[in-house]
Amino acid sequence: MAETTVASKTVKFIISRQDTPESKPYTQEFELPYRPNMNVISGLMEIQRNPTTADGVKTSPVCWESNCLEEVCGACSMVINGKPRQACSALIDQLEQPVRLEPMRTFPVVRDLVINRERMFNALKKVKAWIPIDGTYDLGPGPRMAESKRQWAYELSKCMTCGVCLESCPNVNDRNSFIGPAAISQVRLFNAHPTGEMNKHERLDALMTDGGIEGCGNSQNCVRSCPKGIPLTTSIAAMNKDTTTHLFKKWLGM
Amino acid sequence: MKGNSYFSRKLHSLLGIIPLGGFIVVHGLTNYQAFERGPEGFDKGVTLINSLPLLPLLEIFVIYLPLLFHGIYGLYVAYQSNSNTGRFKYGRNWAFTAQRVTGVITFVFVFWHVYQTRMQVYLGNITHEELGSTMNKIATDPTYFVLYLIGVLAAVFHFSNGLWAFLISWGITIGPKAQRISSYICMGVFVVVSALFILSLVAFMGDEFKEAANAALTWTNIG
Ligand code: HEM
Ligand code: SF4
Ligand code: FES
């Protein structure tokens, strides 16, 4: 019944493309038939099935990354209409058209919308964002964590290393060694854990080296951009406090 | 602990408030004497400052060196930042960019201003009693007046917004509520300290500051 009206409706995409990590980016336009409840990923899948530009020219399919399709893995992060966010939860009905897709250029572009987020994983390694319990014998149960604290910490643990906060930060760029908001918040998470707390100083020390916490300039874009609603600026200020205390304690030999 | 940017940044942040932030407030209050008490009040303030013991050492260690470190390192910090206010139009992001822009303006302004005033005393072109008339010359020249207005507003914004950032950098204001309240207080600081400087600039325009001007005619060759 409504078939015909729906079929005549289209969705327009303007996509930034790049063939190799070194080559120059260019844009291509695509026009797809509208389907109800489309999101950016299903649009990209449609282009993959029929890689033809709006002018009818055959082209290579657009590359992107995605996994969970429910905004928990972070793989599909890209800049959609100027804002970094997850493509899988970007519903076409809620987007202004034409929909502009770009890679998050804060990271090295691998191809089209695919980026390399390795620096985020290196950052997690640098601050030891884990709880070291491996050993040669059973250490027995660790201290209990209060339920109220667990619920609070759970909010911080939602980080999916998606990179949106780094993309929004004016101090994450190739002139600046700032580690970025995500890893700082993870230090807060692991330092709050009753077992993780035992290695608190190691993580604080890591934040107090080049390319640590010092690069934050308080633009506070991160907290407004994080899809998980993680209180990043609170985490950063809390870690500012802890690193400052740690600094004075070290100086005083405490 | 080898030198690393964490310590330089902490020092940069600290110097912005102690001593530089303290200095800008005292400076504003001294100048304000010109508005409230006229030339005598201003002279008294200047004389009081000039009677401080070990003044040259104080100036070097409490003002010039901290200013040079904070200023030059600040230029580097500004160079390391992007501005993305086009994509993220949030007030705080604007303030982030403004902090850098006003830092650069302050840098230029402070050197020019010190050259026009304090340097001239050191060079022997004027005595510190003639500073009032020097300021009168500046405030009555429309171009200088506007440049001073811009310089003063930039410096005071930089200090007030810097105070807000300082409280975060040292972990004093942590939660969003504390940071919001401190932003209101810092806005208040901006208004009050700006008013001190603007009112004194206006007061310096008054003829009563011209008096000593004859003696300071030499100044004319500086601008
Ligand atoms: C002389 C030229 C100056 C330059 C180029 C400069 C530059 C900068 C820059 C780029 C920042 C941002 C740092 C950040 O957000 O991480 C900053 C912060 C700051 N500046 Fe300046 N500044 C100058 C002079 C001053 C003066 C005269 C004062 C004092 C009245 C001052 C007080 C501050 C304060 C309090 C901060 C905040 C520190 C923090 O973030 O913890 N600055 N400055
Ligand atoms: S903190 Fe938020 S924006 Fe940053 S990487 Fe984690 S989930 Fe993404
Ligand atoms: S595919 Fe996992 S967040 Fe979008």
Coordinates of C-alpha atoms and ligand atoms in Angstrom, one line a residue:
Chain A
M1 CA 0.0 0.0 0.0
A2 CA 2.4 2.6 1.2
E3 CA 5.0 0.7 -0.7
T4 CA 5.3 3.1 -3.6
T5 CA 5.7 6.3 -1.5
V6 CA 8.3 4.6 0.7
A7 CA 10.3 3.3 -2.3
S8 CA 10.5 6.7 -3.9
K9 CA 12.0 8.2 -0.8
T10 CA 15.8 8.2 -0.8
V11 CA 18.7 8.8 1.5
K12 CA 21.7 10.8 0.4
F13 CA 25.2 10.2 1.8
I14 CA 28.3 12.2 1.2
I15 CA 31.2 10.0 2.2
S16 CA 34.9 11.0 2.6
R17 CA 37.0 8.3 1.0
Q18 CA 40.7 7.5 1.1
D19 CA 42.3 4.6 -0.8
T20 CA 45.5 4.1 1.2
P21 CA 46.8 5.5 4.5
E22 CA 49.0 8.0 2.6
S23 CA 46.7 9.0 -0.3
K24 CA 44.6 12.1 -0.5
P25 CA 41.0 11.9 0.7
Y26 CA 38.1 12.7 -1.7
T27 CA 34.4 12.6 -1.4
Q28 CA 31.7 10.6 -3.1
E29 CA 28.0 10.9 -3.1
F30 CA 25.6 8.0 -2.8
E31 CA 21.8 7.9 -3.0
L32 CA 20.0 4.9 -1.6
P33 CA 16.4 3.9 -1.4
Y34 CA 15.0 4.7 2.0
R35 CA 13.9 1.9 4.3
P36 CA 12.3 2.4 7.7
N37 CA 14.6 2.2 10.7
M38 CA 17.7 2.4 8.6
N39 CA 20.9 3.3 10.4
V40 CA 24.3 4.4 9.0
I41 CA 25.7 0.9 9.0
S42 CA 22.7 -0.5 7.0
G43 CA 23.2 2.3 4.6
L44 CA 26.9 1.4 4.2
M45 CA 25.9 -2.3 3.7
E46 CA 23.5 -1.2 0.9
I47 CA 26.4 0.7 -0.7
Q48 CA 28.6 -2.4 -0.3
R49 CA 25.9 -4.5 -2.2
N50 CA 25.7 -2.0 -5.0
P51 CA 28.7 0.4 -5.0
T52 CA 27.4 3.0 -7.4
T53 CA 27.7 6.7 -6.8
A54 CA 24.7 9.1 -7.1
D55 CA 25.9 9.9 -10.7
G56 CA 25.6 6.2 -11.6
V57 CA 29.4 5.6 -11.7
K58 CA 30.6 2.2 -10.5
T59 CA 33.1 2.5 -7.6
S60 CA 34.8 0.4 -5.0
P61 CA 32.7 -0.4 -1.9
V62 CA 33.2 1.9 1.0
C63 CA 35.2 0.4 3.8
W64 CA 34.2 0.7 7.5
E65 CA 34.4 -1.3 10.7
S66 CA 31.7 -2.6 12.9
N67 CA 31.1 -5.5 15.3
C68 CA 28.5 -5.5 18.0
L69 CA 25.9 -3.3 16.2
E70 CA 24.6 -2.2 19.6
E71 CA 27.0 0.5 20.7
V72 CA 29.1 -1.5 23.0
C73 CA 32.3 -2.3 21.0
G74 CA 33.2 1.1 19.6
A75 CA 34.5 -0.2 16.3
C76 CA 32.1 1.7 14.1
S77 CA 33.0 5.2 15.5
M78 CA 33.2 7.9 12.8
V79 CA 32.4 11.5 12.2
I80 CA 28.7 11.7 11.2
N81 CA 27.5 15.2 10.2
G82 CA 30.4 16.7 12.0
K83 CA 30.1 14.9 15.3
P84 CA 32.1 11.8 16.3
R85 CA 29.8 8.9 17.2
Q86 CA 28.9 5.3 16.6
A87 CA 27.5 4.6 13.1
C88 CA 25.4 1.6 14.4
S89 CA 23.3 3.8 16.7
A90 CA 23.0 6.7 14.3
L91 CA 19.5 6.3 13.0
I92 CA 18.8 7.8 9.6
D93 CA 15.4 9.1 10.7
Q94 CA 17.2 11.3 13.3
L95 CA 19.9 12.6 11.0
E96 CA 19.9 15.7 8.8
Q97 CA 20.4 14.9 5.1
P98 CA 22.6 14.6 3.2
V99 CA 24.4 12.4 5.8
R100 CA 28.1 13.3 5.8
L101 CA 30.5 10.5 6.9
E102 CA 34.1 11.0 7.6
P103 CA 36.7 9.0 9.4
M104 CA 38.0 10.2 12.9
R105 CA 41.1 11.9 11.5
T106 CA 42.7 12.2 14.9
F107 CA 43.7 8.6 14.3
P108 CA 45.6 7.3 11.3
V109 CA 43.2 6.5 8.5
V110 CA 43.6 3.0 7.2
R111 CA 41.1 3.2 4.4
D112 CA 37.9 5.2 3.9
L113 CA 36.2 5.2 7.3
V114 CA 38.5 2.7 8.9
I115 CA 41.0 4.1 11.4
N116 CA 43.7 2.7 13.6
R117 CA 43.0 3.2 17.3
E118 CA 46.2 1.6 18.5
R119 CA 47.3 4.6 20.4
M120 CA 44.4 4.1 22.8
F121 CA 45.4 0.5 23.5
N122 CA 49.0 1.7 24.0
A123 CA 47.7 4.2 26.5
L124 CA 45.8 1.5 28.4
K125 CA 49.1 -0.5 28.5
K126 CA 51.0 2.6 29.6
V127 CA 48.8 3.2 32.6
K128 CA 48.5 -0.5 33.4
A129 CA 44.7 -0.5 33.1
W130 CA 44.3 -3.9 34.6
I131 CA 44.5 -5.7 37.9
P132 CA 47.6 -7.8 38.3
I133 CA 46.6 -11.0 40.0
D134 CA 48.6 -13.6 38.0
G135 CA 51.3 -15.4 40.0
T136 CA 52.7 -18.9 40.8
Y137 CA 50.3 -19.7 43.6
D138 CA 46.7 -19.0 44.5
L139 CA 46.6 -15.7 46.3
G140 CA 43.2 -16.4 47.8
P141 CA 40.2 -14.1 47.6
G142 CA 40.8 -10.4 47.4
P143 CA 39.1 -7.8 49.5
R144 CA 35.4 -7.2 49.0
M145 CA 34.1 -4.3 47.1
A146 CA 31.1 -2.5 48.5
E147 CA 28.0 -2.8 46.3
S148 CA 27.5 1.0 46.2
K149 CA 31.0 1.4 45.0
R150 CA 30.7 -1.4 42.5
Q151 CA 27.6 0.4 41.0
W152 CA 29.5 3.6 40.8
A153 CA 32.6 2.0 39.3
Y154 CA 30.4 0.2 36.7
E155 CA 29.7 3.5 35.1
L156 CA 33.4 4.0 34.5
S157 CA 33.8 0.5 33.2
K158 CA 31.4 1.1 30.3
C159 CA 34.3 2.7 28.3
M160 CA 34.6 0.8 24.9
T161 CA 37.8 2.6 23.8
C162 CA 35.8 4.0 20.9
G163 CA 38.0 7.1 20.6
V164 CA 35.2 9.7 20.4
C165 CA 36.6 11.6 23.4
L166 CA 40.0 11.8 21.7
E167 CA 38.5 13.0 18.5
S168 CA 36.6 15.8 20.3
C169 CA 39.6 16.9 22.3
P170 CA 41.6 19.9 20.9
N171 CA 44.7 18.7 22.7
V172 CA 44.8 15.3 21.0
N173 CA 46.8 16.0 17.9
D174 CA 50.3 15.3 16.5
R175 CA 51.9 18.3 18.1
N176 CA 50.7 17.2 21.6
S177 CA 51.5 14.0 23.5
F178 CA 48.3 14.2 25.7
I179 CA 47.2 10.6 26.5
G180 CA 43.5 11.5 26.1
P181 CA 40.6 11.3 28.5
A182 CA 39.7 7.6 28.2
A183 CA 42.8 6.2 29.7
I184 CA 42.8 8.7 32.6
S185 CA 39.3 7.6 33.5
Q186 CA 40.5 4.0 33.4
V187 CA 43.2 4.8 36.0
R188 CA 40.4 6.1 38.2
L189 CA 38.4 2.9 37.7
F190 CA 41.3 0.6 38.5
N191 CA 42.6 2.7 41.4
A192 CA 39.1 2.5 42.9
H193 CA 39.1 -1.3 42.8
P194 CA 40.1 -2.8 46.2
T195 CA 42.7 -5.1 44.6
G196 CA 43.7 -2.6 41.9
E197 CA 44.3 -0.1 44.6
M198 CA 47.3 -2.0 45.7
N199 CA 49.2 -0.8 42.5
K200 CA 47.7 2.6 42.6
H201 CA 51.1 4.4 42.6
E202 CA 52.2 2.7 39.4
R203 CA 49.3 4.0 37.4
L204 CA 49.7 7.5 38.9
D205 CA 53.4 7.4 38.1
A206 CA 52.5 6.6 34.5
L207 CA 50.1 9.6 34.3
M208 CA 52.9 11.8 35.6
T209 CA 55.3 11.2 32.7
D210 CA 55.5 12.8 29.3
G211 CA 52.3 12.1 27.4
G212 CA 50.3 11.6 30.6
I213 CA 47.6 13.7 32.3
E214 CA 49.3 17.1 31.9
G215 CA 48.0 17.7 28.4
C216 CA 44.4 18.3 29.5
G217 CA 43.4 21.9 28.8
N218 CA 39.9 21.6 30.2
S219 CA 37.9 22.2 27.0
Q220 CA 35.5 19.6 28.4
N221 CA 34.4 18.4 24.9
C222 CA 35.1 14.9 26.0
V223 CA 32.4 14.6 28.6
R224 CA 29.8 16.0 26.3
S225 CA 30.8 13.6 23.5
C226 CA 31.2 10.3 25.3
P227 CA 28.4 8.0 24.1
K228 CA 28.5 6.1 27.4
G229 CA 28.0 9.2 29.5
I230 CA 31.2 8.6 31.4
P231 CA 32.0 11.5 33.7
L232 CA 35.4 12.1 32.1
T233 CA 36.1 15.6 33.4
T234 CA 35.3 14.5 36.9
S235 CA 37.7 11.5 36.4
I236 CA 40.4 13.9 35.1
A237 CA 40.0 16.3 38.0
A238 CA 40.0 13.4 40.5
M239 CA 43.3 12.1 38.9
N240 CA 44.7 15.6 39.0
K241 CA 44.1 15.5 42.7
D242 CA 45.6 12.1 43.2
T243 CA 48.7 12.8 41.1
T244 CA 49.2 16.1 42.9
T245 CA 49.0 14.3 46.3
H246 CA 51.3 11.6 45.0
L247 CA 53.8 14.2 43.9
F248 CA 53.9 15.9 47.3
K249 CA 54.1 12.6 49.1
K250 CA 57.0 11.5 46.9
W251 CA 58.8 14.8 47.6
L252 CA 58.3 14.5 51.3
G253 CA 59.4 10.8 51.1
M254 CA 56.1 9.6 52.6
Chain B
M1 CA 62.3 11.8 38.5
K2 CA 63.8 13.3 35.4
G3 CA 62.4 16.5 33.9
N4 CA 59.2 15.9 32.1
S5 CA 56.3 17.9 30.8
Y6 CA 54.2 16.9 33.9
F7 CA 56.5 19.0 36.1
S8 CA 56.8 21.9 33.6
R9 CA 53.0 22.0 33.3
K10 CA 52.5 22.0 37.0
L11 CA 55.0 24.8 37.4
H12 CA 53.3 26.7 34.6
S13 CA 50.0 26.3 36.2
L14 CA 51.2 27.3 39.7
L15 CA 53.1 30.4 38.4
G16 CA 49.9 31.6 36.7
I17 CA 48.3 32.1 40.1
I18 CA 51.3 32.5 42.4
P19 CA 52.8 35.0 41.8
L20 CA 51.3 36.2 38.5
G21 CA 47.6 36.1 39.4
G22 CA 48.4 37.7 42.8
F23 CA 50.3 40.4 41.0
I24 CA 47.6 41.3 38.5
V25 CA 45.1 41.8 41.4
V26 CA 47.5 44.0 43.4
H27 CA 48.3 45.9 40.2
G28 CA 44.6 46.5 39.6
L29 CA 44.1 47.7 43.1
T30 CA 47.1 50.1 42.9
N31 CA 45.8 51.6 39.6
Y32 CA 42.4 51.8 41.0
Q33 CA 43.7 54.4 43.5
A34 CA 44.0 56.7 40.6
F35 CA 40.2 56.5 40.2
E36 CA 39.3 56.6 43.8
R37 CA 41.9 59.0 45.2
G38 CA 43.3 60.8 42.1
P39 CA 47.0 61.5 41.4
E40 CA 48.0 61.6 45.1
G41 CA 46.4 58.2 45.8
F42 CA 48.1 56.7 42.7
D43 CA 51.4 58.3 43.7
K44 CA 51.1 56.9 47.1
G45 CA 50.6 53.4 45.8
V46 CA 53.5 53.8 43.4
T47 CA 55.7 55.1 46.2
L48 CA 54.6 52.3 48.5
I49 CA 55.6 49.7 45.9
N50 CA 58.9 51.5 45.2
S51 CA 59.7 51.6 48.9
L52 CA 59.6 47.8 49.2
P53 CA 63.0 46.3 50.2
L54 CA 65.1 44.5 47.6
L55 CA 62.7 45.8 44.9
P56 CA 64.9 44.7 41.9
L57 CA 65.2 41.2 43.3
L58 CA 61.5 41.0 44.0
E59 CA 60.7 42.2 40.5
I60 CA 63.0 39.7 38.9
F61 CA 62.0 36.6 40.9
V62 CA 58.4 37.4 41.6
I63 CA 57.4 39.0 38.3
Y64 CA 59.9 38.8 35.4
L65 CA 61.1 35.3 35.7
P66 CA 57.7 33.7 36.4
L67 CA 56.2 35.8 33.6
L68 CA 58.9 34.7 31.2
F69 CA 58.5 31.1 32.1
H70 CA 54.7 31.1 32.1
G71 CA 54.6 33.2 29.0
I72 CA 57.1 31.3 26.8
Y73 CA 55.9 27.9 27.9
G74 CA 52.3 29.2 27.5
L75 CA 53.1 30.1 23.9
Y76 CA 54.3 26.5 23.4
V77 CA 51.2 25.1 25.1
A78 CA 49.0 27.2 22.8
Y79 CA 51.0 26.0 19.8
Q80 CA 50.2 22.4 20.9
S81 CA 46.4 23.0 20.8
N82 CA 43.9 22.8 18.0
S83 CA 40.8 24.9 18.1
N84 CA 37.7 23.0 17.2
T85 CA 35.0 25.5 18.2
G86 CA 33.4 25.1 14.8
R87 CA 32.6 21.5 15.5
F88 CA 32.0 21.7 19.2
K89 CA 30.2 25.0 20.0
Y90 CA 30.2 24.6 23.8
G91 CA 30.9 27.5 26.1
R92 CA 33.8 25.7 27.8
N93 CA 35.4 24.9 24.4
W94 CA 35.2 28.6 23.5
A95 CA 36.9 29.4 26.8
F96 CA 39.6 26.9 26.0
T97 CA 40.4 28.7 22.7
A98 CA 40.0 32.1 24.3
Q99 CA 42.5 31.1 27.0
R100 CA 45.1 30.5 24.3
V101 CA 44.2 33.6 22.3
T102 CA 44.2 35.9 25.3
G103 CA 47.5 34.3 26.4
V104 CA 49.1 35.4 23.2
I105 CA 47.5 38.9 23.3
T106 CA 48.7 39.2 27.0
F107 CA 52.2 38.2 26.0
V108 CA 52.5 41.0 23.4
F109 CA 50.6 43.5 25.6
V110 CA 52.7 42.9 28.7
F111 CA 56.0 43.4 27.0
W112 CA 54.8 46.6 25.3
H113 CA 53.3 47.9 28.5
V114 CA 56.4 47.2 30.6
Y115 CA 58.5 48.9 27.9
Q116 CA 56.3 52.0 28.0
T117 CA 56.3 52.3 31.7
R118 CA 58.7 50.4 33.9
M119 CA 61.5 50.3 31.3
Q120 CA 61.3 54.0 30.8
V121 CA 62.0 54.5 34.6
Y122 CA 64.9 52.1 34.4
L123 CA 66.3 53.8 31.3
G124 CA 66.1 57.1 33.2
N125 CA 63.7 58.7 30.7
I126 CA 61.1 59.3 33.5
T127 CA 61.0 59.0 37.2
H128 CA 58.4 56.9 38.9
E129 CA 56.6 60.1 40.1
E130 CA 55.9 60.8 36.4
L131 CA 54.2 57.5 35.7
G132 CA 50.8 59.1 36.3
S133 CA 51.4 61.6 33.5
T134 CA 52.8 58.8 31.3
M135 CA 49.6 56.9 31.7
N136 CA 47.7 60.2 31.0
K137 CA 49.4 60.4 27.7
I138 CA 48.5 56.8 26.9
A139 CA 44.9 57.0 28.0
T140 CA 44.2 60.2 26.1
D141 CA 45.5 58.8 22.8
P142 CA 42.5 57.0 21.3
T143 CA 44.6 54.3 19.6
Y144 CA 46.5 53.5 22.7
F145 CA 43.4 53.6 24.8
V146 CA 41.7 51.0 22.6
L147 CA 44.9 48.8 22.6
Y148 CA 45.1 49.1 26.3
L149 CA 41.5 48.2 26.7
I150 CA 42.0 45.1 24.6
G151 CA 45.2 44.2 26.4
V152 CA 43.7 44.7 29.9
L153 CA 40.5 42.7 29.1
A154 CA 42.5 39.9 27.5
A155 CA 44.9 39.7 30.5
V156 CA 42.1 39.7 33.0
F157 CA 40.1 37.1 31.1
H158 CA 43.2 35.0 30.9
F159 CA 43.7 35.3 34.6
S160 CA 40.0 34.6 35.6
N161 CA 39.5 31.7 33.3
G162 CA 43.0 30.5 34.2
L163 CA 41.9 30.5 37.9
W164 CA 39.0 28.2 37.0
A165 CA 41.4 25.9 35.2
F166 CA 44.0 26.0 37.9
L167 CA 41.4 24.8 40.5
I168 CA 40.8 21.8 38.2
S169 CA 44.5 21.2 37.4
W170 CA 45.3 20.9 41.1
G171 CA 42.3 18.7 41.8
I172 CA 40.5 21.3 44.0
T173 CA 37.2 21.5 42.1
I174 CA 36.4 17.9 41.0
G175 CA 32.7 17.4 40.4
P176 CA 30.6 19.2 37.8
K177 CA 28.8 21.2 40.5
A178 CA 32.0 22.4 42.1
Q179 CA 33.3 23.4 38.6
R180 CA 30.1 25.2 37.8
I181 CA 30.1 27.2 41.0
S182 CA 33.8 28.1 40.6
S183 CA 33.0 29.2 37.0
Y184 CA 30.5 31.7 38.4
I185 CA 33.0 32.9 41.0
C186 CA 35.7 33.3 38.3
M187 CA 33.3 35.2 36.1
G188 CA 32.7 37.5 39.1
V189 CA 36.5 37.9 39.4
F190 CA 36.7 38.8 35.7
V191 CA 34.0 41.5 36.1
V192 CA 35.5 43.1 39.3
V193 CA 39.2 43.1 38.2
S194 CA 38.3 44.3 34.7
A195 CA 36.3 47.1 36.3
L196 CA 39.4 48.1 38.4
F197 CA 41.5 48.4 35.3
I198 CA 39.0 50.1 33.1
L199 CA 38.1 52.7 35.8
S200 CA 41.7 53.5 36.3
L201 CA 42.3 53.9 32.6
V202 CA 39.3 56.3 32.6
A203 CA 40.7 58.1 35.6
F204 CA 44.1 58.5 33.9
M205 CA 42.4 60.4 31.1
G206 CA 41.7 63.2 33.6
D207 CA 43.6 66.5 33.3
E208 CA 44.8 66.2 36.9
F209 CA 47.3 63.5 35.8
K210 CA 48.7 65.8 33.1
E211 CA 50.4 68.0 35.7
A212 CA 53.7 66.3 35.8
A213 CA 53.5 65.9 32.1
N214 CA 55.9 68.7 31.3
A215 CA 58.7 66.9 33.1
A216 CA 57.8 63.8 31.1
L217 CA 57.9 65.4 27.7
T218 CA 60.8 63.1 26.9
W219 CA 58.4 60.3 26.8
T220 CA 57.0 61.6 23.5
N221 CA 59.8 60.0 21.6
I222 CA 59.0 56.6 22.8
G223 CA 55.7 55.5 21.4
Ligands
HEM1 C1 52.6 36.4 29.0 C2 51.9 35.7 28.2 C3 51.1 34.5 28.6 C4 50.9 33.5 27.8 C5 51.4 33.2 26.4 C6 50.0 32.5 28.6 C7 49.6 31.3 28.1 C8 48.8 30.4 28.8 C9 48.2 29.3 28.2 C10 48.3 28.8 26.8 C11 47.5 28.7 29.2 C12 46.7 27.4 29.1 C13 47.2 26.3 29.8 C14 46.3 25.1 29.9 O1 45.1 25.3 29.7 O2 46.7 24.0 30.1 C15 47.6 29.5 30.4 C16 47.1 29.2 31.6 C17 47.1 30.1 32.7 N1 47.6 31.3 32.7 FE1 48.7 32.2 31.3 N2 49.8 33.1 29.8 C18 50.4 34.3 29.9 C19 50.3 35.2 30.9 C20 49.6 35.0 32.1 C21 49.5 36.0 33.1 C22 50.1 37.4 33.2 C23 48.8 35.4 34.1 C24 48.4 35.9 35.4 C25 47.6 36.9 35.6 C26 48.4 34.0 33.7 C27 47.7 33.1 34.4 C28 47.3 31.9 33.9 C29 46.6 30.9 34.7 C30 46.1 31.1 36.1 C31 46.5 29.8 33.9 C32 45.8 28.5 34.3 C33 46.7 27.4 34.7 C34 46.1 26.0 34.6 O3 45.5 25.7 33.6 O4 46.2 25.3 35.6 N3 48.9 33.8 32.4 N4 48.4 30.6 30.1
SF4_2 S1 35.5 7.4 27.5 FE1 33.6 7.4 26.2 S2 34.2 8.5 24.4 FE2 36.1 8.0 25.4 S3 36.7 6.0 24.5 FE3 35.5 5.5 26.3 S4 33.4 5.3 25.6 FE4 34.5 6.3 24.0
FES3 S1 29.4 -1.8 15.9 FE1 30.0 -1.8 18.0 S2 29.6 0.2 18.6 FE2 28.8 0.2 16.6

